[in-house]
Short mmCIF file of C-alpha atoms in Angstrom, two decimals:
data_model
loop_
_atom_site.label_atom_id
_atom_site.label_comp_id
_atom_site.label_asym_id
_atom_site.label_seq_id
_atom_site.Cartn_x
_atom_site.Cartn_y
_atom_site.Cartn_z
CA MET C 579 -91.43 17.47 -79.24
CA PRO C 580 -91.49 14.05 -77.58
CA ILE C 581 -90.89 11.34 -80.22
CA SER C 582 -94.13 9.66 -79.17
CA LYS C 583 -95.89 12.41 -80.88
CA ILE C 584 -94.14 12.73 -83.90
CA LYS C 585 -94.91 8.92 -84.38
CA ASN C 586 -98.66 9.53 -83.89
CA ILE C 587 -98.39 12.78 -86.45
CA VAL C 588 -96.87 10.37 -89.05
CA ILE C 589 -99.23 7.40 -88.38
CA LEU C 590 -102.26 10.35 -88.81
CA ILE C 591 -100.77 11.37 -91.85
CA LEU C 592 -100.35 8.14 -93.76
CA LEU C 593 -103.62 7.16 -92.30
CA VAL C 594 -105.41 10.39 -94.36
CA ALA C 595 -103.19 9.72 -97.32
CA ASN C 596 -104.38 5.84 -97.56
CA ILE C 597 -108.03 7.46 -96.99
CA MET C 598 -107.48 10.35 -100.00
CA LEU C 599 -105.77 7.23 -101.89
CA LEU C 600 -108.94 5.17 -101.38
CA VAL C 601 -111.52 7.96 -102.24
CA LEU C 602 -109.50 8.44 -105.58
CA LEU C 603 -109.12 4.71 -106.55
CA ILE C 604 -113.16 3.13 -105.83
CA PRO C 605 -114.71 5.86 -108.95
CA LEU C 606 -112.04 4.25 -111.12
CA ALA C 607 -112.52 0.42 -109.75
CA ARG C 608 -116.36 1.22 -110.76
CA GLN C 609 -115.90 2.76 -114.13
CA ARG C 610 -113.47 0.02 -114.89
CA GLN C 611 -115.89 -2.42 -113.83
CA LYS C 612 -118.58 -0.43 -115.93
CA GLN C 613 -116.44 -0.61 -119.08
CA GLN C 614 -115.78 -4.37 -118.73
CA THR C 615 -119.60 -5.28 -118.19
CA GLN C 616 -120.29 -3.28 -121.32
CA ALA C 617 -117.91 -4.79 -123.29
CA GLN C 618 -119.12 -8.00 -122.08
CA GLU C 619 -122.47 -7.11 -123.16
CA ALA C 620 -121.37 -6.17 -126.53
CA LEU C 621 -119.59 -9.44 -127.60
CA GLU C 622 -122.07 -11.23 -126.28
CA THR C 623 -124.67 -9.18 -128.31
CA LEU C 624 -122.76 -9.61 -131.39
CA PHE C 625 -122.45 -13.36 -131.05
CA THR C 626 -126.03 -13.57 -130.50
CA GLN C 627 -126.51 -11.83 -133.58
CA ALA C 628 -124.85 -14.31 -135.28
CA GLY C 629 -126.43 -16.69 -133.67
CA VAL C 630 -124.00 -18.11 -131.61
CA GLN C 631 -124.24 -18.83 -127.73
CA LEU C 632 -121.33 -17.13 -125.67
CA ASN C 633 -121.23 -16.42 -121.72
CA ALA C 634 -118.73 -13.23 -121.87
CA GLY C 635 -119.15 -13.01 -118.13
CA GLN C 636 -117.29 -15.96 -118.08
CA LEU C 637 -114.27 -15.42 -119.98
CA PRO C 638 -110.77 -15.66 -118.47
CA ASP C 639 -108.64 -12.67 -117.47
CA THR C 640 -105.82 -12.16 -120.21
CA ARG C 641 -102.18 -12.46 -119.25
CA PRO C 642 -99.79 -10.45 -120.81
CA LEU C 643 -98.13 -13.33 -122.95
CA TYR C 644 -95.13 -12.69 -125.67
CA THR C 645 -93.68 -14.90 -128.48
CA LEU C 646 -90.80 -16.85 -127.16
CA GLU C 647 -88.20 -19.35 -128.60
CA PHE C 648 -85.71 -21.91 -127.28
CA THR C 649 -83.46 -24.43 -128.67
CA PRO C 650 -83.53 -27.94 -127.02
CA ASP C 651 -80.08 -29.46 -125.70
CA ASP C 652 -80.11 -33.14 -126.67
CA SER C 653 -78.48 -33.78 -123.05
CA GLY C 654 -81.73 -32.02 -121.67
CA ALA C 655 -83.60 -35.39 -122.42
CA LEU C 656 -81.78 -37.82 -120.93
CA PRO C 657 -82.98 -37.37 -117.09
CA ALA C 658 -86.87 -37.13 -118.32
CA MET C 659 -85.93 -40.86 -120.24
CA GLN C 660 -84.28 -42.16 -117.06
CA ALA C 661 -87.58 -41.37 -115.82
CA LEU C 662 -89.61 -43.03 -117.85
CA LEU C 663 -86.96 -45.96 -118.74
CA GLY C 664 -85.11 -46.32 -115.65
CA GLU C 665 -81.55 -45.43 -114.95
CA MET C 666 -79.83 -47.78 -117.06
CA VAL C 667 -80.60 -46.20 -120.72
CA LEU C 668 -78.65 -46.60 -123.68
CA MET C 669 -78.87 -43.74 -126.42
CA GLU C 670 -77.80 -43.75 -129.90
CA HIS C 671 -78.21 -41.43 -132.89
CA ASP C 672 -79.23 -42.01 -136.33
CA SER C 673 -77.08 -41.43 -138.98
CA THR C 674 -78.59 -37.90 -139.33
CA ARG C 675 -78.44 -36.83 -135.62
CA TYR C 676 -81.96 -36.22 -135.81
CA ILE C 677 -83.47 -39.06 -134.48
CA GLN C 678 -82.24 -40.31 -130.92
CA THR C 679 -83.20 -43.81 -129.54
CA TYR C 680 -83.26 -44.56 -125.91
CA SER C 681 -83.46 -47.96 -124.60
CA SER C 682 -83.60 -50.20 -121.48
CA ALA C 683 -84.86 -53.38 -120.14
CA VAL C 684 -88.31 -52.00 -119.69
CA GLY C 685 -88.77 -50.32 -123.24
CA SER C 686 -87.51 -47.81 -126.04
CA CYS C 687 -88.31 -44.31 -126.71
CA GLN C 688 -87.25 -42.29 -130.02
CA LEU C 689 -87.11 -38.86 -129.61
CA SER C 690 -86.69 -36.55 -132.77
CA ARG C 691 -84.95 -33.05 -132.98
CA GLY C 692 -88.95 -31.56 -132.90
CA SER C 693 -89.28 -32.95 -129.93
CA VAL C 694 -91.56 -35.79 -131.43
CA LEU C 695 -91.61 -39.11 -129.15
CA THR C 696 -92.73 -42.21 -129.64
CA ALA C 697 -92.12 -44.70 -126.83
CA LYS C 698 -93.00 -48.71 -126.51
CA LEU C 699 -93.03 -49.94 -122.83
CA GLN C 700 -92.89 -53.24 -121.11
CA ASN C 701 -92.67 -55.17 -117.75
CA GLN C 702 -94.51 -52.27 -116.53
CA GLU C 703 -96.89 -52.12 -113.04
CA PRO C 704 -100.88 -52.09 -113.22
CA VAL C 705 -102.25 -48.82 -111.69
CA ALA C 706 -105.24 -48.10 -110.39
CA ASP C 707 -105.89 -44.52 -111.30
CA LEU C 708 -104.72 -43.61 -114.76
CA THR C 709 -105.00 -40.21 -114.65
CA LYS C 710 -102.92 -39.89 -111.86
CA ASP C 711 -100.57 -41.89 -113.19
CA LEU C 712 -99.76 -40.06 -116.15
CA SER C 713 -99.77 -37.03 -114.54
CA GLY C 714 -97.15 -38.23 -112.10
CA LEU C 715 -95.01 -39.78 -114.84
CA LEU C 716 -94.53 -36.46 -116.64
CA VAL C 717 -93.71 -34.65 -113.10
CA ARG C 718 -91.21 -37.40 -113.08
CA MET C 719 -89.73 -36.60 -116.31
CA GLY C 720 -89.74 -32.87 -115.54
CA LEU C 721 -92.16 -31.60 -116.76
CA GLU C 722 -95.22 -29.40 -115.55
CA PRO C 723 -98.79 -31.28 -116.99
CA ALA C 724 -101.56 -28.37 -117.51
CA GLY C 725 -104.24 -30.91 -117.54
CA VAL C 726 -105.07 -34.54 -118.38
CA SER C 727 -108.14 -35.99 -120.33
CA ALA C 728 -110.64 -38.81 -119.00
CA PRO C 729 -109.75 -42.00 -120.37
CA GLN C 730 -110.89 -42.59 -123.44
CA ARG C 731 -112.32 -46.68 -124.01
CA VAL C 732 -110.47 -47.99 -127.38
CA ARG C 733 -111.74 -51.40 -127.11
CA ALA C 734 -111.87 -54.04 -123.91
CA GLY C 735 -109.24 -53.31 -121.46
CA VAL C 736 -107.32 -50.62 -123.43
CA TYR C 737 -107.40 -46.63 -122.89
CA ARG C 738 -105.85 -44.05 -124.33
CA LEU C 739 -105.80 -40.41 -122.18
CA THR C 740 -103.90 -37.29 -123.44
CA ALA C 741 -101.75 -34.95 -121.15
CA VAL C 742 -100.85 -30.89 -122.21
CA GLN C 743 -97.62 -30.03 -121.01
CA GLN C 744 -97.95 -26.04 -119.02
CA MET C 745 -95.17 -23.51 -119.65
CA LEU C 746 -94.77 -20.36 -117.50
CA GLU C 747 -98.48 -21.29 -115.60
CA VAL C 748 -99.94 -21.77 -119.32
CA PRO C 749 -101.15 -24.56 -122.01
CA VAL C 750 -98.86 -25.51 -125.00
CA PHE C 751 -101.60 -26.69 -126.99
CA THR C 752 -98.99 -28.03 -129.34
CA ALA C 753 -96.76 -30.00 -126.73
CA ALA C 754 -99.03 -32.91 -125.55
CA VAL C 755 -98.36 -36.44 -125.23
CA THR C 756 -101.31 -39.65 -125.74
CA ALA C 757 -100.83 -42.38 -123.20
CA THR C 758 -101.97 -46.39 -124.02
CA TYR C 759 -102.95 -48.17 -121.42
CA GLU C 760 -103.63 -52.08 -121.40
CA ASN C 761 -105.05 -53.91 -118.29
CA ASN C 762 -104.14 -50.81 -116.31
CA ILE C 763 -100.71 -51.01 -117.46
CA LEU C 764 -99.17 -47.98 -119.74
CA THR C 765 -97.67 -49.84 -122.90
CA GLU C 766 -97.07 -46.54 -125.09
CA LEU C 767 -96.42 -43.07 -125.16
CA LYS C 768 -97.06 -40.69 -128.45
CA GLY C 769 -96.98 -36.76 -128.64
CA THR C 770 -94.19 -33.53 -128.79
CA LEU C 771 -92.90 -32.92 -125.66
CA TYR C 772 -90.35 -30.15 -124.75
CA PHE C 773 -87.95 -31.22 -122.02
CA ASP C 774 -85.12 -28.43 -122.04
CA THR C 775 -85.99 -24.83 -121.90
CA THR C 776 -83.39 -23.47 -120.07
CA ASP C 777 -82.51 -20.84 -122.66
CA LEU C 778 -86.09 -19.66 -123.32
CA VAL C 779 -86.41 -16.14 -124.45
CA ARG C 780 -88.97 -13.81 -125.37
CA THR C 781 -88.63 -12.48 -129.20
CA ASP C 782 -90.52 -8.94 -128.74
CA ASP C 783 -92.23 -6.59 -127.00
CA VAL C 784 -95.55 -7.48 -128.70
CA ILE C 785 -98.25 -8.66 -126.46
CA GLY C 786 -100.86 -11.43 -127.60
CA CYS C 787 -104.27 -10.11 -128.12
CA THR C 788 -107.34 -10.35 -125.50
CA ALA C 789 -109.88 -13.02 -125.09
CA ALA C 790 -112.45 -10.42 -126.49
CA ASP C 791 -110.28 -9.85 -129.72
CA ALA C 792 -109.58 -13.75 -130.46
CA LEU C 793 -113.55 -13.94 -130.09
CA VAL C 794 -114.13 -11.10 -132.63
CA ALA C 795 -111.18 -12.69 -135.09
CA PHE C 796 -112.70 -16.24 -134.79
CA LEU C 797 -116.58 -15.03 -135.67
CA GLY C 798 -114.66 -12.86 -138.42
CA SER C 799 -113.48 -16.37 -139.89
CA ARG C 800 -116.51 -18.28 -139.86
CA ASP C 801 -117.18 -19.03 -142.98
CA THR C 802 -113.86 -19.03 -144.19
CA LEU C 803 -113.75 -22.10 -141.40
CA GLY C 804 -116.62 -23.62 -142.45
CA TRP C 805 -118.01 -23.60 -138.72
CA VAL C 806 -121.55 -24.63 -138.44
CA GLY C 807 -121.80 -24.66 -134.52
CA ALA C 808 -123.98 -22.80 -132.19
CA THR C 809 -122.28 -22.59 -128.75
CA VAL C 810 -118.67 -21.29 -127.83
CA ASN C 811 -118.49 -23.47 -124.59
CA GLU C 812 -114.70 -22.05 -123.45
CA VAL C 813 -111.53 -20.21 -124.24
CA GLU C 814 -108.38 -20.70 -122.82
CA GLN C 815 -105.26 -19.05 -123.43
CA GLY C 816 -101.96 -20.33 -124.15
CA TYR C 817 -98.96 -21.12 -126.75
CA CYS C 818 -98.58 -23.06 -130.12
CA ARG C 819 -96.03 -23.87 -131.77
CA ALA C 820 -95.22 -21.90 -134.86
CA ASP C 821 -92.88 -22.59 -137.86
CA THR C 822 -89.08 -21.75 -138.27
CA ALA C 823 -86.37 -21.40 -140.60
CA SER C 824 -84.42 -24.59 -138.32
CA ALA C 825 -86.24 -27.54 -136.79
CA ALA C 826 -83.91 -26.96 -134.17
CA VAL C 827 -85.61 -23.92 -132.90
CA VAL C 828 -88.94 -23.96 -130.90
CA ARG C 829 -91.05 -21.04 -131.74
CA LEU C 830 -94.02 -20.35 -129.30
CA VAL C 831 -96.72 -18.06 -130.32
CA PRO C 832 -99.52 -17.16 -127.65
CA GLY C 833 -102.89 -17.28 -128.40
CA TRP C 834 -106.38 -18.49 -127.47
CA ALA C 835 -107.76 -21.76 -127.67
CA ILE C 836 -111.47 -21.70 -128.50
CA TYR C 837 -113.70 -24.87 -127.11
CA THR C 838 -117.27 -25.13 -129.20
CA ASP C 839 -119.54 -27.60 -129.73
CA THR C 840 -118.55 -29.11 -132.80
CA GLY C 841 -114.74 -28.71 -132.89
CA ASP C 842 -111.84 -26.96 -131.29
CA PHE C 843 -109.98 -23.66 -133.05
CA TRP C 844 -106.72 -21.89 -132.45
CA VAL C 845 -106.77 -17.86 -132.56
CA ASN C 846 -103.31 -16.75 -133.02
CA GLY C 847 -102.82 -13.97 -130.60
CA ILE C 848 -100.12 -12.01 -132.82
CA THR C 849 -101.66 -12.22 -135.97
CA ARG C 850 -105.38 -13.01 -135.16
CA MET C 851 -105.22 -16.01 -137.93
CA VAL C 852 -107.51 -18.58 -136.98
CA SER C 853 -107.05 -22.55 -137.70
CA PRO C 854 -108.61 -25.62 -136.28
CA LEU C 855 -106.60 -26.84 -132.81
CA VAL C 856 -104.85 -29.58 -133.55
CA TRP C 857 -103.61 -31.95 -130.80
#
């Protein structure tokens, strides 16, 4: 048999196989869509009966996130400090080696083992766009910003804005830094940032809960929280830091931030425990 005919037969077989596969998949896709719609309607009904407004159709897809751990290395922060303070940076440890102080001609920054930093800056250049400047600074420091808030006026000429760090393409809600600008000049940074995550590991195979499960847990904790709101505005998947036996070890637990009309809350995706979200 000529090779051309063999090729045509193979192509025909593959075409028929693909058509049969589509015939099987289309009903399954429709069934999944129907089940998803029914679940959304049931969730909205549950919240409506509780007097809370929720648009379940706008819930984001759930990503498979696991509990993570890593141990930041002191040396991992040096490139970030050089991006913040300039190449000529002096580093000193305190007597306990818990706090490192970085200093240069343009300011100083204290960084604890818990990744909490406080930076005082001077001799900086004024900038036109505060949000863009803070986002660019974090990138130069080797970090991925998940987002930067709009500047909030403190007093005449003084504004503050907050940036949240991102890991594995989702925000880490407990890794956020607040910047202060005076007359469009960066003067201060305060918050928590993780500079060295090279040894990031998954601790187990338990996947965090879905957005729907988080919302049900949140509604069930309404009285305990003392929440008197009436609207869930948005939910967002991400990580928060959990307690560990050693301050040197950072454990990140997956879960959901729930933004409402009267406050923000965190639902632990592993335990379903609900607490106020503290930035």
